[in-house]
């Protein structure tokens, strides 16, 4: 923090190297190097030393805590496979290509889950206004099975903990390139939770869900909001979609806390998706979420990581921006990547890193108020979502 700057909001970051134990193997896309490199880049920028920041180690979630969103039989299955990784349980998604079994799987997964619970506890206690678990964001895990690199759903656990301790309305906002299906389904019929997911359409991308007509269960109509965007959407159209849906619904719902998942796998360099976004756009979304939290939730904001598989170039920059924004002083896109971090990247991983903290993108997008273009695939996706959910909030799909 610069010498003349005022301290930012009280911020808790849950991190230590024990979180690197969530490791599916060297050939798996979910490489724990992405957490190591994020923490080291954040450290080089002095983010952990900001006077308003508390860095705390994660605790391991108990089985009782995990059972608030997962079936007891599933947790027992994770424990069995964790102890005997050569005996998979593929029916529950354990020991599959996406979620390979490994010794200590339960403990490593419960530790990431506990980190998000700690973030929620800090917000509830008022010791933090913002809290970040960049090792979390495991949004595909279902009540009864693993899915998509995710064993326990830390996002859902954090939301449930907030609800169980007096919060009446929680917004869960997911900007990962993949649909936040696990979290949506866990709260499908709970009107206290609004889930919003912007993602690449399931017509082409795992998990194949997240269409505009998925709007919540019979007891919570309009509680699920999905914007399913076409491949090669790009920055301008992505930001247009975000601003055509998220602020309006958020203001109407009036959440008391925002929980956001910041998977950065929509980046143009990511090998698993095709949205073609920049770090610049990802950073802008973080700023927008922080602004919405200030506007509607008294500043209360819990942020997690998520997907992101360019582990050397994209993930550390994107999540370092997240940590800087959450702790109150963004890092400029024009900032240079510290030389010490680049040396570490070369010496430890044999990789060359990016020179700067931005991609040099031109961040401009057309406001929805400019008008709807029925010939544009992104506009059609946005309008489908607005027609499906805006009336539940007294909003006009065409004009609000």
Coordinates of C-alpha atoms in Angstrom, one line a residue:
X1 CA 0.0 0.0 0.0
X2 CA 1.3 3.4 -0.9
X3 CA 2.4 5.6 2.0
X4 CA -0.4 8.1 1.7
X5 CA -3.2 5.6 1.1
X6 CA -5.9 5.0 3.7
X7 CA -6.2 1.4 4.9
X8 CA -8.7 -0.6 2.9
X9 CA -11.6 -2.7 4.3
X10 CA -10.7 -5.3 6.9
X11 CA -9.8 -8.3 4.8
X12 CA -9.1 -11.9 5.6
X13 CA -7.2 -14.1 3.3
X14 CA -7.2 -17.8 4.0
X15 CA -3.9 -19.4 2.9
X16 CA -1.0 -21.5 3.7
X17 CA 1.0 -24.1 1.8
X18 CA -1.0 -27.0 3.2
X19 CA -3.6 -26.1 0.6
X20 CA -1.3 -27.4 -2.1
X21 CA -2.1 -30.9 -1.0
X22 CA -5.3 -30.8 -3.1
X23 CA -3.4 -32.5 -5.9
X24 CA -4.7 -34.8 -8.6
X25 CA -1.3 -35.5 -10.1
X26 CA 1.2 -33.8 -12.3
X27 CA -0.7 -34.4 -15.6
X28 CA -4.0 -33.1 -14.2
X29 CA -5.2 -29.6 -15.3
X30 CA -5.9 -28.7 -11.6
X31 CA -2.2 -28.2 -10.8
X32 CA -1.6 -26.8 -7.3
X33 CA 1.3 -24.7 -8.8
X34 CA -1.5 -22.2 -9.6
X35 CA -2.0 -21.6 -5.8
X36 CA 1.7 -21.5 -5.1
X37 CA 2.3 -19.0 -7.8
X38 CA -0.6 -16.8 -6.9
X39 CA 0.5 -16.6 -3.3
X40 CA 4.1 -15.8 -4.3
X41 CA 2.9 -13.1 -6.8
X42 CA 0.6 -11.6 -4.2
X43 CA 3.5 -11.6 -1.7
X44 CA 5.8 -9.9 -4.2
X45 CA 3.2 -7.1 -4.4
X46 CA 3.1 -6.9 -0.6
X47 CA -0.6 -7.7 -0.4
X48 CA -0.3 -10.0 2.6
X49 CA 1.5 -7.2 4.5
X50 CA -1.2 -4.6 4.0
X51 CA -2.2 -3.2 7.4
X52 CA -5.9 -4.2 6.9
X53 CA -5.1 -7.8 5.8
X54 CA -5.1 -10.8 8.1
X55 CA -3.7 -14.0 6.5
X56 CA -4.9 -17.1 8.4
X57 CA -4.2 -20.8 7.8
X58 CA -7.1 -23.0 6.9
X59 CA -8.8 -25.4 9.2
X60 CA -10.2 -28.7 8.1
X61 CA -14.0 -28.8 7.9
X62 CA -15.6 -31.4 10.2
X63 CA -17.9 -34.1 8.8
X64 CA -20.8 -32.4 10.6
X65 CA -20.0 -29.2 8.7
X66 CA -19.6 -31.0 5.4
X67 CA -23.0 -32.7 6.0
X68 CA -24.8 -29.3 5.8
X69 CA -24.5 -29.6 2.0
X70 CA -23.2 -33.2 1.3
X71 CA -24.8 -36.6 2.1
X72 CA -23.1 -38.5 4.9
X73 CA -22.7 -41.5 2.7
X74 CA -20.8 -39.5 0.2
X75 CA -18.4 -38.1 2.8
X76 CA -17.9 -41.7 4.0
X77 CA -17.1 -42.7 0.4
X78 CA -14.5 -39.9 0.1
X79 CA -12.9 -41.1 3.3
X80 CA -12.7 -44.6 2.0
X81 CA -11.2 -43.7 -1.3
X82 CA -8.8 -41.3 0.5
X83 CA -7.5 -44.2 2.6
X84 CA -7.5 -46.6 -0.3
X85 CA -7.0 -44.7 -3.5
X86 CA -6.5 -47.9 -5.5
X87 CA -10.2 -48.7 -4.8
X88 CA -12.2 -46.0 -6.6
X89 CA -15.9 -45.3 -6.3
X90 CA -16.7 -44.1 -9.8
X91 CA -20.5 -44.1 -9.1
X92 CA -19.8 -41.2 -6.8
X93 CA -17.2 -39.6 -9.1
X94 CA -14.2 -40.7 -7.1
X95 CA -11.3 -42.2 -9.0
X96 CA -12.4 -41.0 -12.4
X97 CA -10.4 -39.1 -15.1
X98 CA -11.7 -35.8 -13.8
X99 CA -11.3 -36.6 -10.1
X100 CA -8.5 -39.1 -9.7
X101 CA -8.2 -40.7 -6.3
X102 CA -5.2 -39.8 -4.2
X103 CA -4.1 -40.6 -0.7
X104 CA -5.3 -37.9 1.7
X105 CA -8.0 -36.7 -0.6
X106 CA -10.6 -36.2 2.1
X107 CA -8.3 -34.1 4.3
X108 CA -7.0 -32.0 1.4
X109 CA -10.6 -31.4 0.2
X110 CA -12.0 -30.7 3.7
X111 CA -9.2 -28.2 4.2
X112 CA -10.2 -26.1 1.2
X113 CA -13.8 -26.4 2.4
X114 CA -12.8 -25.2 5.8
X115 CA -11.0 -22.2 4.4
X116 CA -14.3 -21.0 2.9
X117 CA -16.1 -21.6 6.2
X118 CA -13.5 -19.5 7.9
X119 CA -14.1 -16.7 5.4
X120 CA -17.8 -16.9 6.2
X121 CA -17.1 -16.9 9.9
X122 CA -14.9 -13.8 9.6
X123 CA -17.7 -11.9 7.8
X124 CA -20.3 -13.0 10.3
X125 CA -18.1 -12.0 13.3
X126 CA -17.4 -8.6 11.7
X127 CA -13.7 -9.1 11.9
X128 CA -13.6 -8.9 8.1
X129 CA -15.7 -7.1 5.6
X130 CA -14.0 -8.9 2.7
X131 CA -12.7 -12.5 2.8
X132 CA -10.9 -14.5 0.1
X133 CA -10.2 -18.2 -0.3
X134 CA -8.5 -18.3 -3.7
X135 CA -7.9 -22.0 -3.2
X136 CA -11.7 -22.6 -3.2
X137 CA -14.4 -22.2 -5.7
X138 CA -15.1 -25.9 -6.2
X139 CA -18.6 -25.3 -7.6
X140 CA -19.3 -28.6 -9.4
X141 CA -19.3 -30.9 -6.4
X142 CA -22.9 -32.2 -5.8
X143 CA -24.6 -33.3 -2.6
X144 CA -23.7 -37.0 -3.3
X145 CA -20.8 -37.1 -5.8
X146 CA -17.6 -35.5 -7.0
X147 CA -17.6 -33.7 -10.4
X148 CA -15.4 -31.6 -12.5
X149 CA -12.2 -31.5 -10.3
X150 CA -14.4 -30.8 -7.3
X151 CA -14.7 -33.0 -4.2
X152 CA -16.4 -30.8 -1.6
X153 CA -18.4 -27.7 -2.6
X154 CA -16.8 -25.0 -0.4
X155 CA -18.9 -22.3 -2.1
X156 CA -22.1 -24.0 -1.0
X157 CA -20.7 -24.6 2.5
X158 CA -19.9 -20.9 2.9
X159 CA -23.4 -19.9 1.7
X160 CA -25.1 -22.5 4.0
X161 CA -23.0 -21.3 7.0
X162 CA -24.1 -17.7 6.4
X163 CA -27.7 -18.8 6.2
X164 CA -27.5 -20.9 9.3
X165 CA -26.1 -18.0 11.3
X166 CA -28.7 -15.4 10.6
X167 CA -28.1 -14.1 7.1
X168 CA -31.4 -13.9 5.3
X169 CA -30.4 -13.4 1.6
X170 CA -27.2 -14.5 -0.1
X171 CA -26.2 -13.8 -3.7
X172 CA -23.9 -16.5 -5.2
X173 CA -22.3 -15.1 -8.3
X174 CA -20.2 -17.4 -10.5
X175 CA -18.2 -16.1 -13.5
X176 CA -16.2 -19.3 -14.1
X177 CA -16.3 -20.4 -17.8
X178 CA -18.2 -23.5 -16.6
X179 CA -21.7 -23.4 -15.2
X180 CA -21.8 -23.4 -11.4
X181 CA -24.1 -26.5 -11.4
X182 CA -23.3 -28.0 -8.0
X183 CA -24.0 -24.8 -6.1
X184 CA -27.1 -24.0 -8.1
X185 CA -28.5 -27.5 -7.5
X186 CA -27.8 -27.5 -3.8
X187 CA -29.9 -24.2 -3.4
X188 CA -32.3 -25.0 -6.2
X189 CA -35.4 -24.6 -4.0
X190 CA -34.2 -22.1 -1.5
X191 CA -35.5 -18.6 -2.0
X192 CA -32.9 -17.2 0.4
X193 CA -30.2 -17.8 -2.2
X194 CA -29.9 -16.3 -5.6
X195 CA -27.4 -18.1 -7.8
X196 CA -26.2 -16.2 -10.9
X197 CA -23.9 -18.0 -13.4
X198 CA -22.3 -16.5 -16.5
X199 CA -20.6 -19.2 -18.5
X200 CA -19.9 -20.7 -21.9
X201 CA -23.0 -22.5 -23.1
X202 CA -23.4 -26.2 -22.1
X203 CA -24.0 -27.0 -25.8
X204 CA -20.2 -27.2 -26.1
X205 CA -18.8 -27.2 -22.6
X206 CA -18.9 -29.3 -19.4
X207 CA -21.2 -29.8 -17.5
X208 CA -23.8 -29.3 -20.2
X209 CA -26.2 -27.3 -18.0
X210 CA -26.9 -23.7 -17.2
X211 CA -29.5 -22.7 -19.7
X212 CA -31.8 -19.6 -19.4
X213 CA -34.8 -21.8 -18.5
X214 CA -33.1 -23.1 -15.4
X215 CA -34.7 -20.6 -13.0
X216 CA -35.1 -22.4 -9.6
X217 CA -37.4 -24.9 -8.0
X218 CA -41.1 -24.6 -7.3
X219 CA -40.4 -23.0 -3.9
X220 CA -37.9 -20.5 -5.3
X221 CA -38.9 -19.3 -8.7
X222 CA -36.4 -16.9 -10.2
X223 CA -33.7 -17.9 -7.7
X224 CA -31.4 -19.3 -10.4
X225 CA -30.1 -17.1 -13.2
X226 CA -28.1 -18.4 -16.0
X227 CA -26.4 -16.6 -18.9
X228 CA -25.2 -19.2 -21.4
X229 CA -22.8 -17.5 -23.8
X230 CA -21.5 -18.7 -27.1
X231 CA -17.8 -19.7 -27.7
X232 CA -15.5 -16.8 -28.7
X233 CA -17.7 -14.3 -26.9
X234 CA -14.7 -12.0 -26.0
X235 CA -14.3 -9.2 -23.6
X236 CA -16.8 -6.6 -25.0
X237 CA -19.7 -9.0 -25.3
X238 CA -19.0 -10.7 -22.0
X239 CA -19.0 -7.4 -20.2
X240 CA -22.2 -6.4 -22.0
X241 CA -23.8 -9.6 -20.8
X242 CA -22.6 -9.1 -17.2
X243 CA -23.9 -5.5 -17.0
X244 CA -27.2 -6.4 -18.7
X245 CA -28.1 -8.9 -16.1
X246 CA -26.1 -8.9 -12.9
X247 CA -26.5 -5.4 -11.4
X248 CA -30.3 -5.3 -12.1
X249 CA -31.0 -8.6 -10.5
X250 CA -28.6 -8.0 -7.6
X251 CA -30.3 -4.7 -6.7
X252 CA -33.7 -6.2 -6.9
X253 CA -32.7 -9.2 -4.7
X254 CA -30.9 -7.0 -2.1
X255 CA -28.5 -9.6 -0.7
X256 CA -26.9 -9.2 2.7
X257 CA -23.7 -10.9 1.6
X258 CA -22.2 -11.6 -1.8
X259 CA -20.3 -14.8 -2.3
X260 CA -18.5 -14.8 -5.7
X261 CA -16.6 -17.5 -7.6
X262 CA -13.9 -16.1 -9.8
X263 CA -12.8 -19.0 -12.0
X264 CA -10.4 -17.5 -14.6
X265 CA -10.7 -20.3 -17.1
X266 CA -12.5 -18.0 -19.6
X267 CA -9.2 -16.5 -20.5
X268 CA -8.0 -16.7 -24.1
X269 CA -5.0 -18.7 -23.1
X270 CA -7.0 -21.4 -21.2
X271 CA -6.9 -24.7 -22.9
X272 CA -10.3 -26.0 -21.7
X273 CA -12.7 -23.2 -22.8
X274 CA -13.3 -20.9 -25.7
X275 CA -14.7 -17.6 -24.3
X276 CA -11.5 -15.7 -25.1
X277 CA -11.4 -13.2 -22.3
X278 CA -8.5 -11.1 -21.0
X279 CA -7.1 -10.7 -17.5
X280 CA -8.2 -7.1 -17.9
X281 CA -11.9 -8.1 -18.2
X282 CA -11.6 -10.5 -15.3
X283 CA -10.2 -7.7 -13.2
X284 CA -13.0 -5.4 -14.2
X285 CA -15.6 -7.9 -13.1
X286 CA -13.9 -8.1 -9.7
X287 CA -14.1 -4.3 -9.4
X288 CA -17.8 -4.5 -10.4
X289 CA -18.5 -7.2 -7.8
X290 CA -16.8 -5.2 -5.1
X291 CA -18.9 -2.2 -6.2
X292 CA -22.1 -4.1 -6.0
X293 CA -21.1 -5.4 -2.5
X294 CA -20.6 -1.8 -1.3
X295 CA -23.9 -0.7 -2.9
X296 CA -26.3 -3.4 -1.7
X297 CA -24.6 -5.6 0.9
X298 CA -22.9 -3.2 3.2
X299 CA -19.6 -4.2 1.6
X300 CA -19.8 -7.8 2.8
X301 CA -18.1 -9.9 0.2
X302 CA -16.6 -13.4 0.2
X303 CA -14.6 -14.3 -2.9
X304 CA -13.2 -17.6 -4.0
X305 CA -11.0 -18.8 -6.9
X306 CA -12.3 -21.6 -9.1
X307 CA -11.2 -22.9 -12.5
X308 CA -8.2 -21.7 -14.3
X309 CA -5.7 -24.0 -16.2
X310 CA -3.1 -21.7 -17.6
X311 CA -1.4 -22.0 -14.3
X312 CA 1.8 -20.1 -15.1
X313 CA 0.6 -17.0 -17.0
X314 CA -3.1 -16.3 -16.2
X315 CA -4.1 -17.7 -12.9
X316 CA -1.5 -16.0 -10.7
X317 CA -2.2 -12.6 -12.3
X318 CA -6.0 -12.9 -12.2
X319 CA -6.2 -13.9 -8.5
X320 CA -3.5 -11.5 -7.4
X321 CA -5.8 -8.8 -8.9
X322 CA -8.6 -10.3 -6.9
X323 CA -6.6 -10.2 -3.6
X324 CA -5.6 -6.6 -4.3
X325 CA -9.1 -5.5 -5.1
X326 CA -10.6 -7.2 -2.1
X327 CA -8.0 -5.6 0.2
X328 CA -8.8 -2.2 -1.1
X329 CA -6.1 -1.0 -3.5
X330 CA -6.2 -2.5 -7.0
X331 CA -3.0 -3.2 -8.9
X332 CA -2.8 -1.2 -12.1
X333 CA -3.0 -3.2 -15.4
X334 CA 0.1 -1.4 -16.4
X335 CA 2.1 -2.7 -13.5
X336 CA 5.1 -4.9 -14.3
X337 CA 5.3 -8.4 -13.0
X338 CA 8.0 -8.4 -10.3
X339 CA 11.4 -9.8 -11.5
X340 CA 11.8 -12.0 -8.4
X341 CA 8.5 -13.8 -9.2
X342 CA 9.6 -14.3 -12.8
X343 CA 12.9 -15.8 -11.6
X344 CA 11.1 -18.1 -9.2
X345 CA 8.8 -19.3 -12.1
X346 CA 11.8 -20.0 -14.3
X347 CA 13.8 -21.7 -11.5
X348 CA 11.0 -23.8 -9.9
X349 CA 8.8 -24.6 -12.9
X350 CA 11.0 -24.0 -16.0
X351 CA 8.5 -21.5 -17.4
X352 CA 8.7 -17.9 -18.7
X353 CA 6.1 -15.6 -17.3
X354 CA 4.2 -12.6 -18.5
X355 CA 5.8 -9.2 -18.4
X356 CA 2.9 -7.2 -17.1
X357 CA -0.2 -7.6 -15.0
X358 CA -2.6 -6.8 -17.9
X359 CA -3.1 -8.1 -21.4
X360 CA -3.3 -4.7 -23.0
X361 CA -7.0 -5.3 -23.9
X362 CA -9.2 -2.4 -24.8
X363 CA -12.0 -2.6 -22.3
X364 CA -15.1 -1.2 -23.9
X365 CA -18.6 -2.6 -24.2
X366 CA -22.0 -1.5 -25.4
X367 CA -24.5 -0.8 -22.7
X368 CA -27.7 -2.8 -23.0
X369 CA -29.6 0.5 -23.2
X370 CA -28.1 1.0 -26.6
X371 CA -30.5 -1.6 -27.9
X372 CA -31.0 -5.4 -28.4
X373 CA -29.6 -7.0 -31.6
X374 CA -31.6 -10.2 -32.4
X375 CA -28.9 -11.2 -34.9
X376 CA -26.2 -11.3 -32.2
X377 CA -25.8 -14.6 -30.4
X378 CA -24.7 -12.9 -27.2
X379 CA -27.7 -10.6 -27.2
X380 CA -30.0 -13.6 -27.8
X381 CA -28.5 -15.4 -24.8
X382 CA -28.9 -12.3 -22.6
X383 CA -32.5 -11.7 -23.7
X384 CA -33.4 -15.3 -23.0
X385 CA -32.1 -14.9 -19.5
X386 CA -33.8 -11.5 -19.0
X387 CA -37.2 -12.9 -20.2
X388 CA -36.8 -15.9 -18.0
X389 CA -36.0 -14.2 -14.7
X390 CA -36.6 -10.4 -14.8
X391 CA -40.4 -10.7 -14.4
X392 CA -39.9 -12.5 -11.1
X393 CA -38.3 -9.3 -9.7
X394 CA -40.7 -6.8 -11.2
X395 CA -38.2 -5.9 -14.0
X396 CA -39.0 -5.4 -17.6
X397 CA -36.8 -7.7 -19.8
X398 CA -36.8 -5.1 -22.6
X399 CA -36.1 -1.8 -20.8
X400 CA -34.8 -2.3 -17.2

